Coordinates of C-alpha atoms in Angstrom, one line a residue:
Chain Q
X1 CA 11.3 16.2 -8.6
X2 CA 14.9 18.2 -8.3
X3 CA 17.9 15.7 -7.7
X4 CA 18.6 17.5 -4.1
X5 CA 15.2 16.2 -3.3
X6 CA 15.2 12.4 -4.7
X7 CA 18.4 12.5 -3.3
X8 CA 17.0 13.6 0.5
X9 CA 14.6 10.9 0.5
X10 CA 17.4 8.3 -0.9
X11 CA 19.4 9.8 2.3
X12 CA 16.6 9.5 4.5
X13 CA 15.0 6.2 4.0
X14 CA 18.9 4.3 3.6
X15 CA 19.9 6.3 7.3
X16 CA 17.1 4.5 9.1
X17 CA 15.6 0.6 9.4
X18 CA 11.8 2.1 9.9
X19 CA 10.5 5.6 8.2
X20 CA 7.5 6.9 8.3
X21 CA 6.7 9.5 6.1
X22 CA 3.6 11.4 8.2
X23 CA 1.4 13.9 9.2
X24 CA 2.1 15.1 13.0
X25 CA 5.3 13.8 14.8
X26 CA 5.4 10.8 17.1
X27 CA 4.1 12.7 19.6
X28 CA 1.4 14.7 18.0
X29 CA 0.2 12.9 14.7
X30 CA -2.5 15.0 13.2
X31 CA -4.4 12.2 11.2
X32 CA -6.0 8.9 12.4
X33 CA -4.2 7.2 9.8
X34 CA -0.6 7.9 10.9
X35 CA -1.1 7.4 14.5
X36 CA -2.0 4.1 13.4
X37 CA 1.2 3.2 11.7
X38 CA 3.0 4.8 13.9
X39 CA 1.3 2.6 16.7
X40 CA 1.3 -0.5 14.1
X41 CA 5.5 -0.1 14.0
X42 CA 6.8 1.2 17.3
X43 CA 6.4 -2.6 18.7
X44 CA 9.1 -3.8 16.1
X45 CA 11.9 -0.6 16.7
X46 CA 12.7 2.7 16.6
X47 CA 10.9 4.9 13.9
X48 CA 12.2 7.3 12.3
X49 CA 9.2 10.4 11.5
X50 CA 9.4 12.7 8.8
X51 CA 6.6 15.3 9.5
X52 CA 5.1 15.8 6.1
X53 CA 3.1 19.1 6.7
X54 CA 6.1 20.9 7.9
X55 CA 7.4 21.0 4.3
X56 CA 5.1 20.9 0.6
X57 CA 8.2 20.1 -1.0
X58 CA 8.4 16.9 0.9
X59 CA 4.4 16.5 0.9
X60 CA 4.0 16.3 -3.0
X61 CA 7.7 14.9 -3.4
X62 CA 7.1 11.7 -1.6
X63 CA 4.1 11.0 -3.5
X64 CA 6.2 11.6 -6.8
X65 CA 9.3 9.2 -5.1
X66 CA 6.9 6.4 -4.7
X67 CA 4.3 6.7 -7.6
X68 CA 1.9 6.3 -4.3
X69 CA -1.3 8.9 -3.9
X70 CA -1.5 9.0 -0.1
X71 CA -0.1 10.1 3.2
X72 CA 1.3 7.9 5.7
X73 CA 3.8 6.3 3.8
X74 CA 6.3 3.5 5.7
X75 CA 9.6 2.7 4.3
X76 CA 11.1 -0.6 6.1
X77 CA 15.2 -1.4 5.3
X78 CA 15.0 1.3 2.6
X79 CA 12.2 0.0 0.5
X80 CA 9.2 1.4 0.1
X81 CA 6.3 -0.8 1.9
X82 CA 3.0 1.2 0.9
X83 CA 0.3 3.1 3.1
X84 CA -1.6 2.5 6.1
X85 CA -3.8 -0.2 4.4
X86 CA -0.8 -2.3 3.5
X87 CA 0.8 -1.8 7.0
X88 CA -2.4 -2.9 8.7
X89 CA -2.6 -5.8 6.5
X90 CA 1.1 -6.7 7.1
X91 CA 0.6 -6.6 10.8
X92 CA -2.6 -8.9 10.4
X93 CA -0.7 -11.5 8.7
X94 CA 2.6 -11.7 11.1
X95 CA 4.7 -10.6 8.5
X96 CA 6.0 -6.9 9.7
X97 CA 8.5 -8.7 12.0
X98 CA 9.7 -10.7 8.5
X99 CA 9.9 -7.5 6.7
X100 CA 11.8 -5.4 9.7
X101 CA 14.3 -8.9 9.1
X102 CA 14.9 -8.3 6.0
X103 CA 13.1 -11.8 5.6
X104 CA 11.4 -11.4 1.4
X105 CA 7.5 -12.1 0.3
X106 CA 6.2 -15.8 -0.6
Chain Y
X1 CA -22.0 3.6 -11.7
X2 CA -19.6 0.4 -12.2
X3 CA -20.4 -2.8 -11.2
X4 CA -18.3 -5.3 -9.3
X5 CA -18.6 -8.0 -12.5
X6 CA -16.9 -4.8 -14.6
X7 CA -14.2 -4.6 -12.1
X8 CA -13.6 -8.4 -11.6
X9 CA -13.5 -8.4 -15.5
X10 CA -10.9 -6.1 -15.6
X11 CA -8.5 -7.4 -13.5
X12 CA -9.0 -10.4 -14.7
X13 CA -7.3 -9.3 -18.2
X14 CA -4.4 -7.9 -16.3
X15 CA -3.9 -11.1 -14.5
X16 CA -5.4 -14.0 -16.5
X17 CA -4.8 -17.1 -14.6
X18 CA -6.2 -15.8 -11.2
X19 CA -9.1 -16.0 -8.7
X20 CA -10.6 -12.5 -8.2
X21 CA -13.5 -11.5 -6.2
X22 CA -14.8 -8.7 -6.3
X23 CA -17.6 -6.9 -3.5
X24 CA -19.6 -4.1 -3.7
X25 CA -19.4 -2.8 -0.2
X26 CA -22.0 0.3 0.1
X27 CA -24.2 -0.6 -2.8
X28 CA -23.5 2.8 -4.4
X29 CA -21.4 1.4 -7.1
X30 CA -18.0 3.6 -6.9
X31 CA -16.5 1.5 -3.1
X32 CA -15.4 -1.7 -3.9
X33 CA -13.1 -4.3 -1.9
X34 CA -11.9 -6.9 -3.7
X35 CA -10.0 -10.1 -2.9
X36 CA -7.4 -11.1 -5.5
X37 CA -4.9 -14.8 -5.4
X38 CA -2.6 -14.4 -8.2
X39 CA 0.7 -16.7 -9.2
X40 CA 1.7 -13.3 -11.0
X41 CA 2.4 -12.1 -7.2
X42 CA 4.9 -14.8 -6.2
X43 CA 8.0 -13.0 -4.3
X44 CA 6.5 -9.6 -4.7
X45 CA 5.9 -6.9 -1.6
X46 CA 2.4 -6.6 -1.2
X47 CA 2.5 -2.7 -2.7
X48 CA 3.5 -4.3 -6.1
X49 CA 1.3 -6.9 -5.8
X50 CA -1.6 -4.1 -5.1
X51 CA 0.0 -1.7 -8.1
X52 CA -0.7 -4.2 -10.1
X53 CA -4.4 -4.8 -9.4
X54 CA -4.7 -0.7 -9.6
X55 CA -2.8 -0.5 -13.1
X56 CA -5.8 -1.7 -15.1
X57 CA -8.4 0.3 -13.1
X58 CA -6.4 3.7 -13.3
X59 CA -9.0 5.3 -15.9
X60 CA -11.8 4.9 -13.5
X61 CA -9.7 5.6 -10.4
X62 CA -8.6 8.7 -12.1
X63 CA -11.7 10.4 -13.0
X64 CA -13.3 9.3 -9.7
X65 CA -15.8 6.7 -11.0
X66 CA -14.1 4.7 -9.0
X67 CA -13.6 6.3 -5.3
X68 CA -12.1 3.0 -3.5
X69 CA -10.8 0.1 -3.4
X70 CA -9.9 -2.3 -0.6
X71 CA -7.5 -4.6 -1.7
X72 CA -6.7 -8.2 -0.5
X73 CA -3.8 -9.9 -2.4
X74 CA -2.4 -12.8 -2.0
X75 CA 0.0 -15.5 -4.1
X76 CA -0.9 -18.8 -4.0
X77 CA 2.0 -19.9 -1.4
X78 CA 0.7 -16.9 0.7
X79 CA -2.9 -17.9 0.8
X80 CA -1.8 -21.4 1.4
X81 CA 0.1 -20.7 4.1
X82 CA -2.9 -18.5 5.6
X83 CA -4.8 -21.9 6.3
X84 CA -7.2 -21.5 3.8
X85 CA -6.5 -24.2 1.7

């Protein structure tokens, strides 16, 4: 990955308290998956989209920037969370609210 | 084909000391969920915690032997504090 690029998604995920990193935009997601995060984090504050199929530089590159295969990919206070699994799971056990807090793991 | 006694087996060497149980969940050998309480995990976000059960399974997840994976991780404060002990 080229510097401008690690540094883009340093930029991005700092500038904003919820990112997703998806297919579509809020409005029009284009995969089941990230309509469901986006619909799993809209409850606890504004997210931020990044529209991954607008760009394949971004596509690939956030895979590379979080060692993670797949596509939604949620970024809470600048950390990386995981994918739609994860987020679901989060949001079964209470703990998104902890996380959007800034509230650490057991 | 693997078998869920393979996978349990494996994640077991990665993370001696914890309770892992593993399911076969369309009897086809290559979708698996598993269930995994470590004290490894203590104070880590779940995505570590998951990376972690993955690292030892990359060979298989790699070539496709493997297709998925549902994980279920938990440290023992975590699953404690679930109500489940």
């Amino acid at each position: 990955m080229t510097p401008e690029l690690k540094a883009r998604f340093d930029q991005i995920t700092q500038s904003h308290p919820i990112v997703l990193f998806m297919k579509g935009n809020a409005l029009f997601p284009q995969c089941g998956f990230s309509a469901r995060a986006l619909s799993l984090l809209q409850p606890h504050g504004e997210v931020f989209t990044v529209d991954v199929l607008a760009d394949p530089e971004v596509r690939q590159g956030i895979k590379d920037y979080t060692n993670w295969p797949t596509i939604p990919q949620i970024f809470i206070r600048g950390q990386f969370i995981g994918g739609s699994d994860i987020l679901t799971e989060l949001a079964e056990r209470g703990e998104l609210a902890d996380l959007v807090a800034g509230k650490p793991p057991a | 084909m693997l078998d869920a006694d393979f996978i349990r087996s494996r994640i077991l060497e990665a993370l001696p000391g914890s309770e892992v149980e593993v399911r076969d969940t369309t009897g086809t050998g290559d979708h698996f969920e598993a269930r995994v309480i470590s004290p490894d995990f203590a104070g880590k976000m779940m995505v570590q915690q998951h990376k972690l059960v993955y690292a030892p399974l990359q060979t298989w997840l790699q070539t496709g032997e493997l297709h998925a994976l549902a994980l279920k991780t938990y440290s023992p404060e975590q699953w404690k504090k679930l109500g489940n002990r």
